[in-house]
XYZ file of N, CA and C in Angstrom:
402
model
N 33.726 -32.270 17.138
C 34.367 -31.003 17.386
C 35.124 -30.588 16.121
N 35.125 -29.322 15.605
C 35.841 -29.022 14.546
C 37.025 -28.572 14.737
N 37.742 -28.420 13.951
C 39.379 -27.875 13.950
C 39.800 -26.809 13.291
N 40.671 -25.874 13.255
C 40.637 -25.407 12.384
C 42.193 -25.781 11.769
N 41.595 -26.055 10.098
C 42.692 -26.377 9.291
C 44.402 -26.104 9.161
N 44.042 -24.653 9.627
C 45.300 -23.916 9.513
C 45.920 -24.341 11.445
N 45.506 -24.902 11.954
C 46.296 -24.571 12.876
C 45.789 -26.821 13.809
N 45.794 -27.328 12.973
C 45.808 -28.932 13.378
C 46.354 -28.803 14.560
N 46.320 -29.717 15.423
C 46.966 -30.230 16.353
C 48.159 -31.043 16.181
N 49.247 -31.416 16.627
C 50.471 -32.310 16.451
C 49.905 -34.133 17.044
N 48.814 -33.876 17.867
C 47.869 -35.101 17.743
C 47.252 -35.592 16.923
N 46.245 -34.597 16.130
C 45.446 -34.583 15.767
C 46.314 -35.206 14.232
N 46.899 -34.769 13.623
C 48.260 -35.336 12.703
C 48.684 -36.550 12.655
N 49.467 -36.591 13.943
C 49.608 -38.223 14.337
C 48.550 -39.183 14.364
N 47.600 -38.809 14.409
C 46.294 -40.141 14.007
C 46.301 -40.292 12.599
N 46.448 -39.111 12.126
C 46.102 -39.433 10.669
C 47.822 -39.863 9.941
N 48.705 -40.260 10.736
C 49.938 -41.320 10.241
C 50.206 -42.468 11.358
N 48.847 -42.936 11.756
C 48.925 -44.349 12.789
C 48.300 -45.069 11.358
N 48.555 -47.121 11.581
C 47.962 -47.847 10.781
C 46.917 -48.189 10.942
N 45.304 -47.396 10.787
C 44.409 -47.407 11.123
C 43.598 -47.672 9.368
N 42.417 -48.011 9.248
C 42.068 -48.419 8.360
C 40.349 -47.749 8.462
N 41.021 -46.391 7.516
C 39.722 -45.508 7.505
C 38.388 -45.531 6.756
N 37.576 -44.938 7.468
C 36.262 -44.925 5.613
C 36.282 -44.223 4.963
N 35.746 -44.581 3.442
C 35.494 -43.509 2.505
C 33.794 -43.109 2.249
N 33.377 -41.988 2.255
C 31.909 -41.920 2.284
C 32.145 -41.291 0.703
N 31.370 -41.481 0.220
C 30.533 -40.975 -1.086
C 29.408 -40.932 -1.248
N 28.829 -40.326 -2.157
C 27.398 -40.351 -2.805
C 27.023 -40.800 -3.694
N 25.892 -41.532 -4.019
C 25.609 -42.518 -5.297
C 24.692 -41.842 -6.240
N 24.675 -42.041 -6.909
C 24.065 -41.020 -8.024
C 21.905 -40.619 -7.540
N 21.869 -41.529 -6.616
C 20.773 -41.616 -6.281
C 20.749 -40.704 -4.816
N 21.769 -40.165 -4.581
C 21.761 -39.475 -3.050
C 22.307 -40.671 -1.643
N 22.317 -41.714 -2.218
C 22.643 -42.815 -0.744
C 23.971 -43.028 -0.867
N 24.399 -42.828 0.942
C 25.967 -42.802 1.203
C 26.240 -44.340 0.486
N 27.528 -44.478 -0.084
C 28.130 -45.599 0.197
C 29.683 -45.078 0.864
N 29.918 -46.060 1.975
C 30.568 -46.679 2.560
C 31.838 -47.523 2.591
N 32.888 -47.136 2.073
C 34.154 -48.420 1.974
C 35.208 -48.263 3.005
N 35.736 -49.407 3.424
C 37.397 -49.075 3.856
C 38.029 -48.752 2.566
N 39.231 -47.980 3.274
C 40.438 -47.458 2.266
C 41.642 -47.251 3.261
N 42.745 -47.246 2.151
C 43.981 -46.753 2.928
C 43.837 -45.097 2.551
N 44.094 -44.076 3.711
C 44.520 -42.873 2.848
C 45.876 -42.111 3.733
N 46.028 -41.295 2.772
C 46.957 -40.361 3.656
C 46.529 -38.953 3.441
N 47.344 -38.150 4.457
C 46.883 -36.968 4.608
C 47.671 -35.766 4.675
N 47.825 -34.913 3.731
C 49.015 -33.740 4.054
C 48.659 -32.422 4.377
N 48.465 -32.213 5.715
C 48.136 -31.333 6.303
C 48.415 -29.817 5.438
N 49.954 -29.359 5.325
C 49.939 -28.394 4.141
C 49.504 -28.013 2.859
N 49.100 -28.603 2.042
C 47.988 -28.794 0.815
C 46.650 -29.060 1.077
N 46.841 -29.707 2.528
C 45.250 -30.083 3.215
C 44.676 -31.079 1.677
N 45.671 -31.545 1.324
C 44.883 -32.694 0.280
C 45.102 -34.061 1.683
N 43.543 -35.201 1.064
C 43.597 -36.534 1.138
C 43.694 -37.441 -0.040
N 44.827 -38.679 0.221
C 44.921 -38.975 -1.155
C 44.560 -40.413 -1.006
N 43.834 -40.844 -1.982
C 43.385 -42.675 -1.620
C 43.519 -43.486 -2.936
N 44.300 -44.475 -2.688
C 44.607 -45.316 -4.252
C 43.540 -46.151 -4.536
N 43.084 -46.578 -5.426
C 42.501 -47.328 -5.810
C 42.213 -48.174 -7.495
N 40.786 -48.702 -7.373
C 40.787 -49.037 -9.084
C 40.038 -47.844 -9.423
N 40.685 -48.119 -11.072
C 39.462 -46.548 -11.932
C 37.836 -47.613 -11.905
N 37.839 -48.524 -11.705
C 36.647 -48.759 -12.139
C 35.836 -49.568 -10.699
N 36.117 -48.975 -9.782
C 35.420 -49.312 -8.418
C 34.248 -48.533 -8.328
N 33.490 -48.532 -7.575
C 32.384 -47.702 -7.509
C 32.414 -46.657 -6.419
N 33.527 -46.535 -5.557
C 34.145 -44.650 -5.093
C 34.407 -44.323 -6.219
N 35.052 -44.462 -7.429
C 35.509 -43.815 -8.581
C 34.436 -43.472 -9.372
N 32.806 -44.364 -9.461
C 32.293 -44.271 -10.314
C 31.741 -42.798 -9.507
N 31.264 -42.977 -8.361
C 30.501 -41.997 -7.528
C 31.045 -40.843 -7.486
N 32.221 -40.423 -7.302
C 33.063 -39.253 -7.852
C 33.038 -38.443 -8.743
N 33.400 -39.396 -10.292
C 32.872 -38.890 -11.503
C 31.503 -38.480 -11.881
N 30.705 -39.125 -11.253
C 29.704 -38.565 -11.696
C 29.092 -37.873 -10.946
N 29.511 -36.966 -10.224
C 29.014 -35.843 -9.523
C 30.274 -34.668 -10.384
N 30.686 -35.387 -11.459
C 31.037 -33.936 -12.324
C 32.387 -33.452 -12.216
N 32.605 -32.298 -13.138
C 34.016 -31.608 -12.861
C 34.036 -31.059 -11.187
N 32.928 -30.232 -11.114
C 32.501 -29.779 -10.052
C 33.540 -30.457 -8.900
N 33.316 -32.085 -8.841
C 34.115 -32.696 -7.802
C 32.509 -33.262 -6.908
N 33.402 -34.145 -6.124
C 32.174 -34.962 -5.231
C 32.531 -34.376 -3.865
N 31.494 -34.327 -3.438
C 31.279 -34.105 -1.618
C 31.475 -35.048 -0.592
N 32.646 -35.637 -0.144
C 32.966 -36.683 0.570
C 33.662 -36.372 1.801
N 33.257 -37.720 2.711
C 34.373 -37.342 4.084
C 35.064 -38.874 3.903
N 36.613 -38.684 4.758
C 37.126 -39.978 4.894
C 37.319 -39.997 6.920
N 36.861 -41.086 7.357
C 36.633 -41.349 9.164
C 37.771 -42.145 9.369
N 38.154 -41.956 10.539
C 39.089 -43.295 11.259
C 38.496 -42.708 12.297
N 38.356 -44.453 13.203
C 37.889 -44.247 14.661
C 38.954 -45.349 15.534
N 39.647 -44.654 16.390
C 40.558 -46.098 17.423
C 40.031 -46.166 18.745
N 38.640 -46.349 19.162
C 38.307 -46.347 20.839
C 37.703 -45.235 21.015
N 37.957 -44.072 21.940
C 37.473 -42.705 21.885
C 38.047 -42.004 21.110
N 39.006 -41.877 20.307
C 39.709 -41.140 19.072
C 38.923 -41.134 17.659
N 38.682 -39.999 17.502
C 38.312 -40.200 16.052
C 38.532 -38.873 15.080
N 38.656 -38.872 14.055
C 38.843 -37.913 13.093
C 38.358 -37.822 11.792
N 37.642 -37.325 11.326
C 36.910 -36.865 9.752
C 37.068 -35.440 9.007
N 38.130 -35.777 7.744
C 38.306 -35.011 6.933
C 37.423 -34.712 5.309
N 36.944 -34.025 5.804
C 35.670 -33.355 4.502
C 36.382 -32.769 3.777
N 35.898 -32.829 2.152
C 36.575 -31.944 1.076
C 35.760 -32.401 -0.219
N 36.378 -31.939 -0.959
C 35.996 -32.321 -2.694
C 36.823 -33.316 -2.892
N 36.256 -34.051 -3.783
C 36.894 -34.839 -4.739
C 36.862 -35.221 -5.927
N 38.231 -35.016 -6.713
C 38.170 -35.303 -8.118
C 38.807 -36.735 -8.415
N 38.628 -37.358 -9.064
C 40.017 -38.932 -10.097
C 41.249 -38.171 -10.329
N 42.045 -38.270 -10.274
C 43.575 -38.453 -10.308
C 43.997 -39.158 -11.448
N 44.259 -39.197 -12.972
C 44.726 -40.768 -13.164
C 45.920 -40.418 -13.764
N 46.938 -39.144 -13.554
C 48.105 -39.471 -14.616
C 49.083 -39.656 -13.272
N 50.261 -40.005 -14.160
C 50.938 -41.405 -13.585
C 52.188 -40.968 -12.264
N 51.760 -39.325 -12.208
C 53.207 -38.520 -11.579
C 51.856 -38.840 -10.292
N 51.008 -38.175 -10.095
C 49.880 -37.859 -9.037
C 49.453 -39.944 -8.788
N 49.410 -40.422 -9.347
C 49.208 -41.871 -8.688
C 50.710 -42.207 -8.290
N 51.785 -42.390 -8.985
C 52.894 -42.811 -7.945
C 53.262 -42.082 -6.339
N 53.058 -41.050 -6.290
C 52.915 -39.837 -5.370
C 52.286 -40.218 -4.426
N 50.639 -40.616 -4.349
C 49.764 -41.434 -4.054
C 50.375 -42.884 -3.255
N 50.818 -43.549 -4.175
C 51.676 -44.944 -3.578
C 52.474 -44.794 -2.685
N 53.289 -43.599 -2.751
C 54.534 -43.473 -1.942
C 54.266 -43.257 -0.927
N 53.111 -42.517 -0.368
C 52.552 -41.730 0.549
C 51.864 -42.781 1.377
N 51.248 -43.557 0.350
C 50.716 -44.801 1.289
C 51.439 -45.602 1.726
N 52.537 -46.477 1.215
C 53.778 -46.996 1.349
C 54.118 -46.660 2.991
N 54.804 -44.723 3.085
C 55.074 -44.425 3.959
C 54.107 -44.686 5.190
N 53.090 -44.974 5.539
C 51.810 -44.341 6.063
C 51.576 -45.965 6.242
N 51.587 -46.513 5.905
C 50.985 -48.077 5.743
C 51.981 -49.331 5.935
N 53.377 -48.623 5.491
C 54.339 -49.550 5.707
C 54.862 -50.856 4.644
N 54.277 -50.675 3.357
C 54.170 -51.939 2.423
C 53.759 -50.775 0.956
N 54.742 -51.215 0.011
C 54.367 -50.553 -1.455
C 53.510 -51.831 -1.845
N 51.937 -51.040 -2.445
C 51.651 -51.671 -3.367
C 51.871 -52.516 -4.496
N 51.198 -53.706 -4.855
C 51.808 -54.069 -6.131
C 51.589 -53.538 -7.262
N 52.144 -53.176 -8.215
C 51.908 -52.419 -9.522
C 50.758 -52.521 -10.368
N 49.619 -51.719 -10.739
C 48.202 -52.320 -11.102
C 48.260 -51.050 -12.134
N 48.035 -51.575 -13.577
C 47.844 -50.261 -14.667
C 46.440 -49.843 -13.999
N 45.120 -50.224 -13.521
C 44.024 -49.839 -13.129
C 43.816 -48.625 -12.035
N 45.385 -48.471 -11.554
C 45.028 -47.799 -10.277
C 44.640 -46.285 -10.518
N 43.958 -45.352 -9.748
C 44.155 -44.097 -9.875
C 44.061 -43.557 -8.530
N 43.926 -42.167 -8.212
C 43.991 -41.804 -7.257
C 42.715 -40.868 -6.845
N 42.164 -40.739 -6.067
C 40.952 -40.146 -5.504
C 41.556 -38.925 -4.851
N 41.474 -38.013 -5.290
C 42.408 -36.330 -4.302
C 41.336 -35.790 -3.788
N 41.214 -35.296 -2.660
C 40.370 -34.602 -1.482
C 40.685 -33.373 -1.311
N 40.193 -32.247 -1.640
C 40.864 -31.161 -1.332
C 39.737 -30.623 0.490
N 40.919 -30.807 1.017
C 40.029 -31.323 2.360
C 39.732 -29.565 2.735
N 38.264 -29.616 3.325
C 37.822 -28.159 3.654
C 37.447 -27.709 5.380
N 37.275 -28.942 5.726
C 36.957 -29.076 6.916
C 37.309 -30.520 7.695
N 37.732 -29.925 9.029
C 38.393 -31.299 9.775
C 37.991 -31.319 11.011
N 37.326 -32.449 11.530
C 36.760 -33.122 12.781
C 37.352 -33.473 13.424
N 36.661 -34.073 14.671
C 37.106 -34.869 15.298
C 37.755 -34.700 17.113
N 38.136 -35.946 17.636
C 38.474 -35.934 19.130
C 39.871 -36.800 18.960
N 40.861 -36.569 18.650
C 42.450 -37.052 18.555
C 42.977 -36.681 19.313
């Protein structure tokens, strides 16, 4: 079922700040999904998704190389009959105001600050469309 962005649910919200452990879909330079867990968070007003990670993982590689343009990705959480998927673009993140930002958000959202990694960057979603049964 779709949603519309501008007007979320106060449910539909609250799933996306429970400790649930969502996917990240991407595309591989060959067209085939890959698949990871991730932590993310989600700010409904910017309608950005933000997900930490390494610069040199292969969501990061799959990203970049679908260009400035940005990559075509969704991130899922499912708890039982609940579920929710936020679609958007995505670009790398790597300067150091937009990755701490990133941490904090997860921190809040997750309950535990990361440990400090020069590798990390951030994956930003500029989310366009939002799913789901929450």
């Amino acid at each position: 079922m779709a949603h519309d962005l501008a007007a979320l649910s106060p449910e539909y919200l609250a799933f996306w700040g429970e400790y649930l452990m969502p996917t990240l879909t991407t595309l591989r330079a060959n067209g085939t999904p890959h698949v990871v867990p991730v932590g993310v968070t989600y700010d409904a007003e910017e309608r950005i998704a933000r997900i930490i990670t390494r610069k040199d993982s292969t969501k990061v590689k799959n990203v970049l190389t679908a260009g400035a343009e940005g990559a075509t990705v969704a991130v899922c959480q499912v708890d039982r009959g609940r579920w929710a998927t936020l679609e958007g673009i995505a670009r790398v993140r790597t300067d150091d105001a937009s990755v701490a930002d990133a941490v904090r958000r997860y921190a809040e959202r997750y309950g535990r600050t990361p440990s400090p990694n020069p590798d990390r960057v951030m994956i930003e979603i500029a989310v366009n469309k939002a799913l789901g049964r929450a």
